[in-house]
Amino acid sequence: MRPRRTRPLVVVQIPCYNEAATLPLVLASIPRRLPGRARLRVVVVDDGSTDGTAAVARRAGADLVVRHTRNRGLAAAFQTGLATALRLGADVIVNTDGDNQYPQADIPRLVAPILAGAADVVVADRQPARVAHFSPLKRRLQQLGSAVARLASGVPVRDAPSGFRAYSREAALRLFVHSSYSYTLETLVQAGAQRLQVVSVPVAVNPPLRASRLMSSLPSYLLHSGVTMLRAFATYRPLAVFTAVGALFLAVGTAGVLRFLYFFVTEGGAGHVQSLVLAGTLWSVGVMIVLGGLQADLTAANRRLAEEALYELRRAACALASRERRRRRRPRRGGRVPAPLVGAGRPG
């Protein structure tokens, strides 16, 4: 007798902060028919909203609402949704926003490569150059930022800031978000470091219903995004970062030494000792930076071991939750079935 095949579970997580006005549109547009007859559950993470987002989510059809007692930021809400989806036994996790920016009708296209085993992470490509409500400056900056993200992460992503994504269970177990600002860029760097298969799927975005809360101003967004990417890159490839910075100091110091030697040969070097002292200082700083990079690389090796241990703990926790769900679904004597398992965090 052939074993019964389990239908894959797709969990759509929606991090929200004061999205009571737009969340019903998002929930109503999520398709319930997915490739491979996959099951679908919708989890709303209310990040300390004050406008009744949690109540609106329950009325609009969310399968589970998890609440933060105070606003902790997008990255924290994303992590809570990820942990909840894993505990629910998700095979694929889709992340979308509660502002109705993304076309939920494209969720089947996002999850299809993962269900087919062709990708670990799928990022929706909003095609910023064609988005009518993006200013020319924003379009160019989006393209430049994605190019920098491709260089830093080593993955062929076309729209790095896009939050409309799908993750396989394996990818979700291996991603660890440290930033308190956003998760989009950091998870791409991690995906590249973990050698996960990342693909892009083009989508068309919906017209904006409100201004972005993540980007209060363009300079602020660029500063936060740049710091987040640099921090993630330095975390996962410290030797490359420190060597590049150290090499700059060494190059300037070497130029100073060559300048001194030139004047020493042509003029006897009188009056140019200060250049030699400065060059020696720059050389010392460059060497210390490179040595710091070597130490950071050794620390990164220990961090990779710690992440591998955390990955195994996550897998064990998911397996335990799966066994608990099966146990709870099994009728007890007398025909009574215990209450269903709830997700991680604080259900609303």
CSV table of C-alpha atoms in Angstrom, one decimal, residues 91-321:
chain,number,residue,atom,x,y,z
A,91,ASP,CA,6.5,24.0,3.8
A,92,VAL,CA,6.6,27.4,2.1
A,93,ILE,CA,6.3,30.8,3.8
A,94,VAL,CA,5.2,33.9,1.9
A,95,ASN,CA,5.8,37.3,3.2
A,96,THR,CA,3.6,40.2,2.1
A,97,ASP,CA,2.7,43.7,3.4
A,98,GLY,CA,-0.5,44.9,4.9
A,99,ASP,CA,-0.6,48.1,2.9
A,100,ASN,CA,-1.9,46.4,-0.3
A,101,GLN,CA,1.2,47.3,-2.2
A,102,TYR,CA,1.8,43.8,-3.6
A,103,PRO,CA,-0.5,41.9,-5.9
A,104,GLN,CA,-1.6,38.9,-3.8
A,105,ALA,CA,-2.9,37.2,-7.0
A,106,ASP,CA,0.7,36.5,-7.8
A,107,ILE,CA,1.3,34.3,-4.7
A,108,PRO,CA,0.9,31.1,-6.7
A,109,ARG,CA,3.7,32.3,-9.1
A,110,LEU,CA,5.9,33.0,-6.1
A,111,VAL,CA,5.5,29.6,-4.4
A,112,ALA,CA,5.6,27.5,-7.7
A,113,PRO,CA,9.4,27.4,-8.0
A,114,ILE,CA,9.8,26.3,-4.4
A,115,LEU,CA,7.1,23.6,-4.6
A,116,ALA,CA,8.8,22.4,-7.8
A,117,GLY,CA,12.2,22.2,-6.0
A,118,ALA,CA,13.8,24.8,-8.3
A,119,ALA,CA,14.4,27.5,-5.7
A,120,ASP,CA,14.9,28.2,-1.9
A,121,VAL,CA,13.9,31.9,-2.0
A,122,VAL,CA,11.7,33.7,-4.5
A,123,VAL,CA,11.8,37.5,-4.6
A,124,ALA,CA,9.1,39.5,-6.4
A,125,ASP,CA,10.6,41.9,-8.9
A,126,ARG,CA,8.4,45.0,-8.9
A,127,GLN,CA,10.4,46.2,-12.0
A,128,PRO,CA,11.0,49.7,-10.4
A,129,ALA,CA,11.9,51.3,-13.7
A,130,ARG,CA,8.3,50.7,-14.8
A,131,VAL,CA,6.5,51.7,-11.6
A,132,ALA,CA,4.6,54.9,-12.5
A,133,HIS,CA,4.3,56.3,-8.9
A,134,PHE,CA,8.1,56.0,-8.3
A,135,SER,CA,9.9,59.3,-8.9
A,136,PRO,CA,12.8,59.2,-11.5
A,137,LEU,CA,15.3,59.5,-8.6
A,138,LYS,CA,13.7,56.7,-6.6
A,139,ARG,CA,13.8,54.4,-9.7
A,140,ARG,CA,17.5,55.1,-10.2
A,141,LEU,CA,18.3,54.5,-6.5
A,142,GLN,CA,16.3,51.3,-6.5
A,143,GLN,CA,18.3,50.0,-9.5
A,144,LEU,CA,21.6,51.1,-7.9
A,145,GLY,CA,20.7,49.6,-4.6
A,146,SER,CA,19.8,46.3,-6.2
A,147,ALA,CA,23.1,46.3,-8.1
A,148,VAL,CA,25.0,46.8,-4.8
A,149,ALA,CA,22.9,44.1,-3.2
A,150,ARG,CA,23.8,41.7,-6.0
A,151,LEU,CA,27.5,42.5,-5.5
A,152,ALA,CA,27.3,42.1,-1.8
A,153,SER,CA,25.2,39.0,-1.6
A,154,GLY,CA,26.3,37.2,-4.7
A,155,VAL,CA,22.7,36.3,-5.6
A,156,PRO,CA,21.0,37.4,-8.9
A,157,VAL,CA,18.2,39.4,-7.3
A,158,ARG,CA,16.6,42.1,-9.5
A,159,ASP,CA,14.6,44.0,-6.8
A,160,ALA,CA,16.5,43.7,-3.5
A,161,PRO,CA,14.2,45.9,-1.3
A,162,SER,CA,11.1,44.0,-2.3
A,163,GLY,CA,9.3,42.5,0.7
A,164,PHE,CA,7.0,40.3,-1.4
A,165,ARG,CA,8.9,37.0,-1.0
A,166,ALA,CA,8.5,33.2,-0.6
A,167,TYR,CA,10.9,31.0,1.5
A,168,SER,CA,11.2,27.3,1.6
A,169,ARG,CA,11.1,25.7,5.1
A,170,GLU,CA,14.8,24.9,4.8
A,171,ALA,CA,15.6,28.6,3.9
A,172,ALA,CA,13.5,29.9,6.7
A,173,LEU,CA,15.2,27.6,9.2
A,174,ARG,CA,18.6,29.0,8.1
A,175,LEU,CA,17.8,32.7,8.1
A,176,PHE,CA,18.6,34.8,11.2
A,177,VAL,CA,17.7,38.5,11.2
A,178,HIS,CA,19.8,40.7,13.4
A,179,SER,CA,18.8,44.1,12.1
A,180,SER,CA,16.1,46.1,13.9
A,181,TYR,CA,15.2,48.1,10.8
A,182,SER,CA,14.3,45.7,8.0
A,183,TYR,CA,15.0,42.2,6.9
A,184,THR,CA,15.1,42.5,3.1
A,185,LEU,CA,18.8,43.2,2.5
A,186,GLU,CA,20.2,41.2,5.4
A,187,THR,CA,18.4,38.0,4.4
A,188,LEU,CA,19.8,38.3,0.8
A,189,VAL,CA,23.3,38.5,2.1
A,190,GLN,CA,22.6,35.5,4.4
A,191,ALA,CA,21.0,33.6,1.5
A,192,GLY,CA,24.2,34.1,-0.6
A,193,ALA,CA,26.4,33.0,2.4
A,194,GLN,CA,24.3,29.9,2.8
A,195,ARG,CA,24.4,29.2,-0.9
A,196,LEU,CA,20.6,29.2,-1.2
A,197,GLN,CA,19.0,29.2,-4.7
A,198,VAL,CA,17.4,32.7,-5.1
A,199,VAL,CA,15.2,33.5,-8.1
A,200,SER,CA,13.1,36.6,-9.1
A,201,VAL,CA,9.6,36.6,-10.4
A,202,PRO,CA,8.3,39.9,-12.1
A,203,VAL,CA,5.1,41.4,-10.7
A,204,ALA,CA,3.2,44.6,-11.1
A,205,VAL,CA,2.6,46.6,-8.0
A,206,ASN,CA,-0.7,48.2,-6.9
A,207,PRO,CA,-1.2,51.9,-6.7
A,208,PRO,CA,-0.2,53.3,-3.3
A,209,LEU,CA,-2.9,53.8,-0.7
A,210,ARG,CA,-0.7,55.6,1.8
A,211,ALA,CA,2.9,56.9,2.2
A,212,SER,CA,5.6,54.4,3.2
A,213,ARG,CA,6.3,54.2,6.9
A,214,LEU,CA,9.6,52.5,6.5
A,215,MET,CA,11.0,55.4,4.3
A,216,SER,CA,10.3,58.5,6.3
A,217,SER,CA,12.7,60.4,4.0
A,218,LEU,CA,15.0,59.3,1.2
A,219,PRO,CA,18.3,60.2,3.1
A,220,SER,CA,17.1,58.3,6.1
A,221,TYR,CA,16.2,55.3,4.1
A,222,LEU,CA,19.6,55.3,2.3
A,223,LEU,CA,21.5,55.7,5.5
A,224,HIS,CA,19.6,52.8,7.3
A,225,SER,CA,19.8,50.5,4.2
A,226,GLY,CA,23.5,51.2,3.7
A,227,VAL,CA,24.3,50.6,7.3
A,228,THR,CA,22.2,47.4,7.4
A,229,MET,CA,23.9,46.0,4.2
A,230,LEU,CA,27.4,46.9,5.4
A,231,ARG,CA,26.8,45.3,8.8
A,232,ALA,CA,25.4,42.1,7.2
A,233,PHE,CA,28.3,41.9,4.7
A,234,ALA,CA,30.8,42.5,7.5
A,235,THR,CA,29.1,39.8,9.6
A,236,TYR,CA,29.2,37.1,6.9
A,237,ARG,CA,32.3,38.2,5.0
A,238,PRO,CA,34.5,40.1,7.5
A,239,LEU,CA,37.8,39.3,6.0
A,240,ALA,CA,36.8,40.8,2.6
A,241,VAL,CA,35.5,44.0,4.3
A,242,PHE,CA,38.5,44.6,6.6
A,243,THR,CA,41.0,43.7,3.9
A,244,ALA,CA,39.5,46.2,1.5
A,245,VAL,CA,39.6,49.0,4.1
A,246,GLY,CA,43.1,48.0,5.3
A,247,ALA,CA,44.3,47.9,1.7
A,248,LEU,CA,43.2,51.5,1.2
A,249,PHE,CA,45.3,52.6,4.2
A,250,LEU,CA,48.2,50.5,3.0
A,251,ALA,CA,48.0,51.9,-0.5
A,252,VAL,CA,48.0,55.6,0.7
A,253,GLY,CA,50.9,54.8,3.1
A,254,THR,CA,52.8,53.2,0.2
A,255,ALA,CA,52.3,56.3,-1.9
A,256,GLY,CA,53.7,58.4,0.9
A,257,VAL,CA,56.8,56.2,1.1
A,258,LEU,CA,57.4,56.3,-2.6
A,259,ARG,CA,57.0,60.1,-2.5
A,260,PHE,CA,59.6,60.3,0.2
A,261,LEU,CA,62.0,58.1,-1.7
A,262,TYR,CA,61.6,60.2,-4.8
A,263,PHE,CA,62.5,63.4,-3.0
A,264,PHE,CA,65.2,61.6,-1.1
A,265,VAL,CA,66.9,60.6,-4.4
A,266,THR,CA,66.3,63.9,-6.2
A,267,GLU,CA,66.7,66.4,-3.3
A,268,GLY,CA,68.2,64.4,-0.4
A,269,GLY,CA,64.9,64.1,1.4
A,270,ALA,CA,65.2,67.2,3.5
A,271,GLY,CA,61.9,68.6,4.7
A,272,HIS,CA,59.9,65.5,3.7
A,273,VAL,CA,60.3,63.5,6.9
A,274,GLN,CA,56.7,64.4,7.9
A,275,SER,CA,55.4,62.5,4.8
A,276,LEU,CA,57.4,59.4,5.9
A,277,VAL,CA,56.0,59.6,9.4
A,278,LEU,CA,52.4,59.9,8.1
A,279,ALA,CA,53.0,57.0,5.7
A,280,GLY,CA,54.3,54.9,8.5
A,281,THR,CA,51.2,55.7,10.6
A,282,LEU,CA,48.9,54.8,7.7
A,283,TRP,CA,50.8,51.5,7.2
A,284,SER,CA,50.4,50.7,10.9
A,285,VAL,CA,46.7,51.4,10.8
A,286,GLY,CA,46.3,49.3,7.6
A,287,VAL,CA,48.1,46.3,9.1
A,288,MET,CA,46.0,46.5,12.3
A,289,ILE,CA,42.8,46.6,10.2
A,290,VAL,CA,43.8,43.6,8.2
A,291,LEU,CA,44.8,41.7,11.5
A,292,GLY,CA,41.4,42.8,12.9
A,293,GLY,CA,39.8,41.2,9.8
A,294,LEU,CA,41.6,38.0,10.4
A,295,GLN,CA,40.3,38.0,14.0
A,296,ALA,CA,36.8,38.8,12.8
A,297,ASP,CA,37.0,35.9,10.3
A,298,LEU,CA,37.9,33.5,13.1
A,299,THR,CA,34.9,34.9,15.1
A,300,ALA,CA,32.7,34.4,12.1
A,301,ALA,CA,33.7,30.8,12.0
A,302,ASN,CA,32.5,30.4,15.5
A,303,ARG,CA,29.3,32.2,14.6
A,304,ARG,CA,28.7,29.8,11.8
A,305,LEU,CA,29.0,26.9,14.2
A,306,ALA,CA,26.5,28.6,16.5
A,307,GLU,CA,24.1,29.2,13.7
A,308,GLU,CA,24.3,25.6,12.6
A,309,ALA,CA,23.5,24.5,16.2
A,310,LEU,CA,20.6,27.0,16.2
A,311,TYR,CA,19.4,25.5,12.9
A,312,GLU,CA,19.4,22.0,14.4
A,313,LEU,CA,17.5,23.3,17.4
A,314,ARG,CA,14.9,24.9,15.1
A,315,ARG,CA,14.5,21.7,13.2
A,316,ALA,CA,14.1,19.7,16.4
A,317,ALA,CA,11.5,22.2,17.6
A,318,CYS,CA,9.6,22.0,14.3
A,319,ALA,CA,9.6,18.2,14.5
A,320,LEU,CA,8.4,18.2,18.0
A,321,ALA,CA,5.6,20.6,17.1
